GROMACS .gro file of C-alpha atoms in nm:
model
  385
    1MET     CA    1   0.419  -2.678   1.244
    2SER     CA    2   0.651  -2.958   1.154
    3LYS     CA    3   0.988  -2.813   1.082
    4GLY     CA    4   1.044  -2.787   0.708
    5ALA     CA    5   0.688  -2.894   0.617
    6ARG     CA    6   0.533  -2.768   0.294
    7TYR     CA    7   0.161  -2.780   0.226
    8ILE     CA    8  -0.012  -2.781  -0.113
    9LEU     CA    9  -0.385  -2.738  -0.156
   10VAL     CA   10  -0.518  -2.926  -0.459
   11SER     CA   11  -0.869  -2.936  -0.601
   12LEU     CA   12  -0.982  -3.180  -0.868
   13PRO     CA   13  -1.319  -3.262  -1.022
   14THR     CA   14  -1.474  -3.578  -0.880
   15SER     CA   15  -1.479  -3.706  -1.240
   16ILE     CA   16  -1.121  -3.826  -1.185
   17ALA     CA   17  -1.292  -4.129  -1.027
   18PRO     CA   18  -1.500  -4.345  -1.264
   19SER     CA   19  -1.787  -4.343  -1.014
   20ASN     CA   20  -1.773  -3.961  -0.976
   21ASN     CA   21  -1.776  -4.031  -0.602
   22HIS     CA   22  -1.613  -3.778  -0.365
   23ASP     CA   23  -1.436  -4.036  -0.145
   24GLU     CA   24  -1.308  -4.234  -0.444
   25ALA     CA   25  -1.181  -3.912  -0.601
   26LEU     CA   26  -0.987  -3.839  -0.280
   27THR     CA   27  -0.844  -4.192  -0.295
   28ALA     CA   28  -0.738  -4.128  -0.655
   29LEU     CA   29  -0.566  -3.806  -0.547
   30ARG     CA   30  -0.377  -3.996  -0.276
   31SER     CA   31  -0.269  -4.254  -0.531
   32ALA     CA   32  -0.142  -3.980  -0.762
   33VAL     CA   33   0.070  -3.817  -0.492
   34THR     CA   34   0.183  -4.150  -0.339
   35THR     CA   35   0.317  -4.177   0.014
   36ASP     CA   36   0.669  -4.139  -0.126
   37TYR     CA   37   0.611  -3.772  -0.193
   38GLY     CA   38   0.356  -3.668   0.066
   39THR     CA   39   0.044  -3.736   0.269
   40VAL     CA   40  -0.300  -3.622   0.155
   41PHE     CA   41  -0.565  -3.506   0.403
   42PRO     CA   42  -0.922  -3.409   0.308
   43PHE     CA   43  -0.973  -3.032   0.313
   44SER     CA   44  -1.342  -2.960   0.348
   45ILE     CA   45  -1.476  -2.652   0.169
   46PRO     CA   46  -1.845  -2.561   0.182
   47GLU     CA   47  -2.036  -2.447  -0.125
   48PHE     CA   48  -2.068  -2.071  -0.139
   49LYS     CA   49  -2.296  -1.834  -0.324
   50ILE     CA   50  -2.160  -1.782  -0.673
   51GLY     CA   51  -2.197  -1.446  -0.845
   52THR     CA   52  -2.121  -1.340  -1.201
   53LEU     CA   53  -1.815  -1.448  -1.395
   54ASP     CA   54  -1.670  -1.096  -1.382
   55ALA     CA   55  -1.715  -1.092  -1.004
   56LEU     CA   56  -1.541  -1.429  -0.968
   57VAL     CA   57  -1.243  -1.313  -1.175
   58GLN     CA   58  -1.211  -1.000  -0.959
   59GLN     CA   59  -1.249  -1.203  -0.637
   60ALA     CA   60  -0.979  -1.446  -0.748
   61ASP     CA   61  -0.742  -1.148  -0.779
   62GLU     CA   62  -0.851  -1.004  -0.442
   63LEU     CA   63  -0.804  -1.339  -0.268
   64ALA     CA   64  -0.456  -1.383  -0.414
   65LYS     CA   65  -0.357  -1.044  -0.269
   66LEU     CA   66  -0.530  -1.118   0.062
   67ASP     CA   67  -0.348  -1.452   0.084
   68THR     CA   68  -0.017  -1.268   0.049
   69ALA     CA   69  -0.125  -1.020   0.317
   70CYS     CA   70  -0.222  -1.306   0.552
   71GLU     CA   71   0.112  -1.475   0.499
   72SER     CA   72   0.287  -1.148   0.580
   73VAL     CA   73   0.087  -1.097   0.902
   74VAL     CA   74   0.151  -1.456   1.018
   75GLY     CA   75   0.523  -1.397   0.959
   76LYS     CA   76   0.530  -1.058   1.135
   77VAL     CA   77   0.342  -1.184   1.439
   78GLY     CA   78   0.574  -1.485   1.450
   79ASP     CA   79   0.874  -1.250   1.446
   80THR     CA   80   0.716  -1.052   1.731
   81LEU     CA   81   0.681  -1.369   1.940
   82GLN     CA   82   1.040  -1.460   1.862
   83THR     CA   83   1.160  -1.121   1.985
   84ILE     CA   84   0.944  -1.123   2.298
   85LEU     CA   85   1.065  -1.474   2.389
   86ALA     CA   86   1.429  -1.399   2.301
   87GLY     CA   87   1.440  -1.669   2.033
   88ASP     CA   88   1.359  -1.957   2.272
   89ALA     CA   89   1.233  -2.215   2.018
   90GLU     CA   90   1.055  -2.431   2.276
   91LYS     CA   91   0.863  -2.140   2.429
   92ILE     CA   92   0.779  -2.000   2.086
   93ALA     CA   93   0.634  -2.337   1.980
   94GLN     CA   94   0.419  -2.340   2.294
   95GLN     CA   95   0.269  -2.002   2.197
   96LYS     CA   96   0.210  -2.089   1.831
   97LYS     CA   97  -0.123  -2.265   1.869
   98VAL     CA   98  -0.449  -2.244   1.678
   99ASN     CA   99  -0.750  -2.298   1.904
  100ASP     CA  100  -0.514  -2.457   2.159
  101ARG     CA  101  -0.390  -2.705   1.898
  102PRO     CA  102  -0.069  -2.720   1.696
  103ALA     CA  103  -0.121  -2.542   1.364
  104GLU     CA  104  -0.043  -2.860   1.173
  105GLN     CA  105  -0.326  -3.041   1.350
  106TYR     CA  106  -0.561  -2.753   1.276
  107LEU     CA  107  -0.482  -2.768   0.903
  108LYS     CA  108  -0.513  -3.147   0.887
  109THR     CA  109  -0.860  -3.131   1.043
  110PHE     CA  110  -0.971  -2.801   0.891
  111SER     CA  111  -1.341  -2.729   0.882
  112TRP     CA  112  -1.502  -2.401   0.783
  113ASN     CA  113  -1.600  -2.187   1.082
  114LYS     CA  114  -1.969  -2.148   1.000
  115VAL     CA  115  -2.036  -1.940   1.312
  116LYS     CA  116  -1.771  -1.677   1.243
  117TYR     CA  117  -1.789  -1.684   0.863
  118ARG     CA  118  -2.142  -1.784   0.768
  119ALA     CA  119  -2.137  -1.973   0.441
  120ASP     CA  120  -2.469  -1.820   0.337
  121ARG     CA  121  -2.301  -1.481   0.303
  122SER     CA  122  -2.182  -1.365  -0.037
  123LEU     CA  123  -1.819  -1.415  -0.137
  124ALA     CA  124  -1.771  -1.037  -0.138
  125GLU     CA  125  -1.891  -1.013   0.224
  126LEU     CA  126  -1.666  -1.298   0.337
  127ILE     CA  127  -1.363  -1.146   0.166
  128ASP     CA  128  -1.436  -0.808   0.326
  129MET     CA  129  -1.470  -0.970   0.672
  130LEU     CA  130  -1.139  -1.151   0.636
  131GLN     CA  131  -0.961  -0.839   0.508
  132LYS     CA  132  -1.079  -0.640   0.811
  133GLU     CA  133  -0.989  -0.919   1.053
  134VAL     CA  134  -0.636  -0.962   0.919
  135SER     CA  135  -0.580  -0.585   0.925
  136SER     CA  136  -0.711  -0.569   1.283
  137ILE     CA  137  -0.480  -0.852   1.396
  138ASP     CA  138  -0.181  -0.677   1.240
  139ASN     CA  139  -0.267  -0.338   1.395
  140ASP     CA  140  -0.349  -0.474   1.743
  141VAL     CA  141  -0.034  -0.685   1.776
  142ARG     CA  142   0.190  -0.411   1.637
  143SER     CA  143   0.035  -0.147   1.865
  144LYS     CA  144   0.077  -0.356   2.180
  145TYR     CA  145   0.432  -0.457   2.084
  146ASN     CA  146   0.522  -0.090   2.025
  147GLN     CA  147   0.384  -0.004   2.371
  148TYR     CA  148   0.597  -0.277   2.524
  149ASN     CA  149   0.904  -0.157   2.334
  150GLN     CA  150   0.856   0.201   2.452
  151VAL     CA  151   0.833   0.097   2.817
  152LYS     CA  152   1.128  -0.141   2.774
  153THR     CA  153   1.337   0.141   2.625
  154THR     CA  154   1.245   0.367   2.918
  155LEU     CA  155   1.343   0.094   3.165
  156ASN     CA  156   1.674   0.032   2.987
  157THR     CA  157   1.750   0.404   3.001
  158LEU     CA  158   1.676   0.417   3.375
  159GLN     CA  159   1.885   0.105   3.438
  160ARG     CA  160   2.177   0.248   3.242
  161LYS     CA  161   2.159   0.551   3.465
  162GLN     CA  162   2.199   0.319   3.764
  163ASP     CA  163   2.463   0.088   3.619
  164GLY     CA  164   2.652   0.293   3.357
  165ASN     CA  165   2.980   0.482   3.385
  166LEU     CA  166   3.033   0.836   3.508
  167SER     CA  167   2.959   0.984   3.165
  168ASN     CA  168   2.596   0.870   3.170
  169LYS     CA  169   2.489   0.722   3.504
  170SER     CA  170   2.278   0.900   3.762
  171LEU     CA  171   2.482   1.121   3.995
  172THR     CA  172   2.216   1.142   4.265
  173SER     CA  173   2.385   0.894   4.495
  174ILE     CA  174   2.739   1.006   4.404
  175VAL     CA  175   2.762   1.382   4.441
  176ASP     CA  176   2.775   1.538   4.788
  177PRO     CA  177   2.550   1.846   4.762
  178SER     CA  178   2.791   2.036   4.990
  179LEU     CA  179   3.041   2.039   4.702
  180LEU     CA  180   2.805   2.238   4.481
  181ILE     CA  181   2.759   2.613   4.480
  182ARG     CA  182   2.383   2.666   4.493
  183ASP     CA  183   2.164   2.975   4.488
  184SER     CA  184   2.454   3.201   4.389
  185GLU     CA  185   2.381   3.503   4.175
  186TYR     CA  186   2.718   3.486   3.996
  187LEU     CA  187   2.890   3.148   4.036
  188GLU     CA  188   2.800   2.800   3.910
  189THR     CA  189   2.950   2.455   3.964
  190HIS     CA  190   2.991   2.225   3.663
  191LEU     CA  191   3.039   1.848   3.682
  192ILE     CA  192   3.265   1.713   3.408
  193ALA     CA  193   3.335   1.344   3.330
  194ILE     CA  194   3.694   1.318   3.205
  195PRO     CA  195   3.821   1.006   3.022
  196ARG     CA  196   4.116   0.873   3.217
  197PRO     CA  197   4.372   0.927   2.937
  198LEU     CA  198   4.272   1.297   2.919
  199GLU     CA  199   4.308   1.385   3.289
  200LYS     CA  200   4.645   1.557   3.256
  201ASP     CA  201   4.522   1.773   2.969
  202PHE     CA  202   4.212   1.865   3.171
  203LEU     CA  203   4.408   1.974   3.477
  204LYS     CA  204   4.646   2.172   3.258
  205THR     CA  205   4.388   2.357   3.046
  206TYR     CA  206   4.047   2.376   3.218
  207GLU     CA  207   4.117   2.722   3.362
  208THR     CA  208   4.168   2.862   3.010
  209LEU     CA  209   3.852   2.723   2.847
  210SER     CA  210   3.651   3.039   2.919
  211PRO     CA  211   3.698   3.374   3.088
  212MET     CA  212   3.639   3.395   3.460
  213THR     CA  213   3.689   3.025   3.540
  214VAL     CA  214   3.773   3.010   3.909
  215PRO     CA  215   4.145   2.914   3.940
  216ARG     CA  216   4.225   2.583   4.112
  217SER     CA  217   3.852   2.513   4.155
  218ALA     CA  218   3.870   2.161   4.006
  219GLN     CA  219   3.779   1.901   4.269
  220LEU     CA  220   3.793   1.527   4.206
  221ILE     CA  221   3.463   1.380   4.326
  222THR     CA  222   3.493   1.013   4.227
  223THR     CA  223   3.631   0.776   3.964
  224ASP     CA  224   3.544   0.453   3.783
  225ASP     CA  225   3.733   0.233   3.537
  226ASP     CA  226   3.682   0.474   3.245
  227PHE     CA  227   3.618   0.825   3.380
  228LEU     CA  228   3.701   1.072   3.653
  229LEU     CA  229   3.431   1.310   3.775
  230TYR     CA  230   3.550   1.665   3.848
  231ALA     CA  231   3.366   1.971   3.976
  232VAL     CA  232   3.472   2.309   3.830
  233THR     CA  233   3.341   2.657   3.924
  234THR     CA  234   3.286   2.936   3.669
  235PHE     CA  235   3.095   3.263   3.652
  236GLN     CA  236   2.746   3.200   3.519
  237LYS     CA  237   2.770   3.438   3.226
  238HIS     CA  238   3.054   3.226   3.079
  239SER     CA  239   2.902   2.885   3.160
  240GLY     CA  240   2.780   2.821   2.804
  241GLU     CA  241   3.125   2.885   2.656
  242PHE     CA  242   3.292   2.664   2.917
  243ILE     CA  243   3.055   2.371   2.852
  244HIS     CA  244   3.091   2.407   2.474
  245ASN     CA  245   3.470   2.397   2.496
  246CYS     CA  246   3.455   2.095   2.727
  247ARG     CA  247   3.267   1.904   2.459
  248GLU     CA  248   3.520   2.016   2.198
  249LYS     CA  249   3.789   1.850   2.407
  250LYS     CA  250   3.588   1.524   2.435
  251TRP     CA  251   3.505   1.583   2.799
  252THR     CA  252   3.146   1.513   2.906
  253PRO     CA  253   2.959   1.787   3.096
  254ARG     CA  254   2.697   1.630   3.324
  255ASP     CA  255   2.365   1.803   3.374
  256TYR     CA  256   2.292   1.768   3.745
  257LYS     CA  257   2.085   1.961   3.996
  258TYR     CA  258   2.051   1.854   4.356
  259LYS     CA  259   1.700   1.751   4.462
  260GLU     CA  260   1.595   1.657   4.813
  261GLY     CA  261   1.498   1.287   4.820
  262GLY     CA  262   1.613   1.240   4.461
  263GLN     CA  263   1.781   0.905   4.525
  264GLU     CA  264   1.466   0.747   4.669
  265GLU     CA  265   1.259   0.896   4.388
  266GLU     CA  266   1.485   0.739   4.125
  267ARG     CA  267   1.466   0.399   4.294
  268LYS     CA  268   1.086   0.411   4.301
  269GLU     CA  269   1.075   0.517   3.936
  270VAL     CA  270   1.288   0.219   3.831
  271GLU     CA  271   1.060  -0.015   4.027
  272ARG     CA  272   0.745   0.141   3.878
  273VAL     CA  273   0.868   0.120   3.519
  274GLY     CA  274   0.995  -0.234   3.586
  275ARG     CA  275   0.645  -0.340   3.689
  276GLU     CA  276   0.501  -0.168   3.384
  277GLU     CA  277   0.749  -0.344   3.157
  278LYS     CA  278   0.647  -0.687   3.293
  279LYS     CA  279   0.279  -0.601   3.250
  280PHE     CA  280   0.323  -0.496   2.887
  281TRP     CA  281   0.545  -0.800   2.821
  282PHE     CA  282   0.268  -1.037   2.931
  283GLU     CA  283   0.008  -0.841   2.733
  284ALA     CA  284   0.223  -0.838   2.419
  285LEU     CA  285   0.290  -1.212   2.457
  286ARG     CA  286  -0.077  -1.293   2.508
  287LEU     CA  287  -0.190  -1.079   2.215
  288GLY     CA  288   0.092  -1.211   1.995
  289SER     CA  289   0.002  -1.572   2.071
  290THR     CA  290  -0.370  -1.513   2.010
  291GLY     CA  291  -0.297  -1.302   1.703
  292TRP     CA  292  -0.075  -1.568   1.548
  293GLY     CA  293  -0.342  -1.835   1.588
  294ASP     CA  294  -0.612  -1.603   1.453
  295ALA     CA  295  -0.395  -1.505   1.156
  296VAL     CA  296  -0.330  -1.871   1.068
  297MET     CA  297  -0.705  -1.942   1.092
  298ALA     CA  298  -0.782  -1.642   0.873
  299ARG     CA  299  -0.530  -1.755   0.613
  300ALA     CA  300  -0.673  -2.107   0.608
  301HIS     CA  301  -1.017  -1.960   0.536
  302VAL     CA  302  -0.874  -1.730   0.269
  303LEU     CA  303  -0.708  -2.030   0.105
  304ALA     CA  304  -1.036  -2.221   0.117
  305LEU     CA  305  -1.214  -1.932  -0.054
  306ARG     CA  306  -0.935  -1.898  -0.307
  307VAL     CA  307  -0.949  -2.266  -0.397
  308PHE     CA  308  -1.328  -2.251  -0.427
  309VAL     CA  309  -1.330  -1.947  -0.657
  310GLU     CA  310  -1.049  -2.075  -0.877
  311THR     CA  311  -1.212  -2.418  -0.892
  312VAL     CA  312  -1.535  -2.263  -1.023
  313LEU     CA  313  -1.337  -2.066  -1.282
  314ARG     CA  314  -1.142  -2.375  -1.387
  315TYR     CA  315  -1.402  -2.652  -1.387
  316GLY     CA  316  -1.728  -2.459  -1.419
  317LEU     CA  317  -2.071  -2.575  -1.307
  318PRO     CA  318  -2.219  -2.798  -1.176
  319LEU     CA  319  -1.956  -2.785  -0.903
  320ASN     CA  320  -1.843  -3.136  -0.810
  321PHE     CA  321  -1.489  -3.135  -0.679
  322VAL     CA  322  -1.263  -3.279  -0.411
  323CYS     CA  323  -1.001  -3.076  -0.225
  324GLY     CA  324  -0.699  -3.227  -0.056
  325LEU     CA  325  -0.418  -3.088   0.161
  326VAL     CA  326  -0.087  -3.243   0.061
  327LYS     CA  327   0.173  -3.241   0.336
  328THR     CA  328   0.519  -3.274   0.189
  329THR     CA  329   0.863  -3.115   0.226
  330PRO     CA  330   1.036  -2.842   0.023
  331LYS     CA  331   1.260  -3.112  -0.122
  332LEU     CA  332   0.974  -3.345  -0.224
  333ALA     CA  333   0.723  -3.075  -0.326
  334LYS     CA  334   0.854  -3.065  -0.684
  335LYS     CA  335   0.821  -3.443  -0.718
  336ALA     CA  336   0.470  -3.432  -0.572
  337ARG     CA  337   0.375  -3.171  -0.830
  338PHE     CA  338   0.532  -3.372  -1.112
  339SER     CA  339   0.337  -3.679  -1.002
  340LEU     CA  340   0.014  -3.475  -1.006
  341ASP     CA  341   0.104  -3.339  -1.350
  342ALA     CA  342   0.157  -3.691  -1.481
  343SER     CA  343  -0.192  -3.796  -1.370
  344TYR     CA  344  -0.404  -3.486  -1.420
  345SER     CA  345  -0.229  -3.251  -1.662
  346TYR     CA  346  -0.515  -3.294  -1.910
  347LEU     CA  347  -0.732  -3.087  -1.673
  348GLY     CA  348  -0.517  -2.786  -1.756
  349GLY     CA  349  -0.660  -2.767  -2.108
  350ASN     CA  350  -0.409  -2.622  -2.355
  351ALA     CA  351  -0.159  -2.566  -2.079
  352PHE     CA  352  -0.046  -2.929  -2.099
  353GLY     CA  353   0.013  -3.188  -2.362
  354ARG     CA  354   0.224  -3.504  -2.401
  355ASP     CA  355   0.508  -3.585  -2.633
  356LYS     CA  356   0.552  -3.914  -2.820
  357LYS     CA  357   0.703  -4.075  -2.510
  358GLY     CA  358   0.407  -3.973  -2.294
  359ARG     CA  359   0.596  -3.702  -2.107
  360VAL     CA  360   0.412  -3.391  -2.000
  361THR     CA  361   0.474  -3.085  -2.216
  362LYS     CA  362   0.355  -2.734  -2.145
  363ASP     CA  363   0.233  -2.455  -2.368
  364ASP     CA  364   0.393  -2.153  -2.204
  365SER     CA  365   0.152  -1.913  -2.371
  366ALA     CA  366  -0.141  -2.072  -2.190
  367MET     CA  367   0.050  -2.165  -1.875
  368SER     CA  368   0.038  -1.830  -1.698
  369ALA     CA  369  -0.338  -1.797  -1.737
  370ASP     CA  370  -0.445  -2.158  -1.681
  371MET     CA  371  -0.212  -2.237  -1.391
  372GLN     CA  372  -0.230  -1.907  -1.205
  373ALA     CA  373  -0.271  -2.085  -0.873
  374ALA     CA  374   0.034  -2.304  -0.941
  375GLY     CA  375  -0.131  -2.627  -0.833
  376HIS     CA  376  -0.049  -2.825  -1.147
  377GLY     CA  377  -0.301  -3.093  -1.042
  378GLY     CA  378  -0.611  -2.880  -1.071
  379GLU     CA  379  -0.620  -2.574  -0.846
  380GLY     CA  380  -0.342  -2.556  -0.588
  381ASN     CA  381  -0.178  -2.323  -0.341
  382ASP     CA  382   0.145  -2.371  -0.151
  383TYR     CA  383   0.140  -2.305   0.220
  384ALA     CA  384   0.481  -2.289   0.380
  385PRO     CA  385   0.455  -2.150   0.736
   0.00000   0.00000   0.00000
């Protein structure tokens, strides 16, 4: 999408042209907008099966809600792509394609997908199909992204264990198993990470933290910039009390048990999860890219249906109308609407009138009902990706 582009869908009866001709009506719409405020592209909408008036009113409401849902899904999938690609605008733009084309090009040349959404189906069937598709896109992308996030979190945890400090990193490659008392019925060795500023307090008080702590058993194993790792021996029946009191003093007891071949096992686990993380990253990216394009396509079809239904409700039958896609900017959108109002406000019925100077006036009591779609020049819908 062009950065900062705003799109307005407008439908008007072909009677705006004296000849009632479709192409001349589109030319009249272009003249009303003028190139100063935007560019108008034809937006082709097929003729669908029309049900009862009550059904059309209900479908107009359903399509308005579905349009909002589509917009939300497009935004969420876009956010997912942004996260996966770490905010790289160029790479994100490469993934945001619709049928291998930029979304702007797709909208400018929009044609109803008659294979996927057969126009001979009822409006209710088409709406149901689009609702299910949008829900499926949302669920599939979210599910795959959650899988990727879970694996990424696992990998980050494993990497922290390799690269962290002595309070959280793996001790497999650090602790000499000969320093540990193993297979003793009474004694147990505890590994404690002590913040550097608290070392003196530790050496002074560790023997008093619990009964039956072996005197002068503290052995310094290794250090880093933030912590010192000590081994302390206690009787097993007082181990819980010793560990609890260590935490009270802001020392970090480390849970460690020697395992033969543990270092190699950890290395292989990091490599395995790393491969898994890359696999899920590619899958999440692929599904996010496809999902974004599919969601944009679905929304374009929802908008087409919405314009059709609201056009029937506004102009009635026989149905002779022209639909145009106005490409403008947020800054010029208001002027484009005003220009459309100036030319076609009479189509709004009681919603519009003119004062003595010819300026458009609006009857607010009728405005909310007549201009529900906020197109001002016949039926209209903003599309701001």
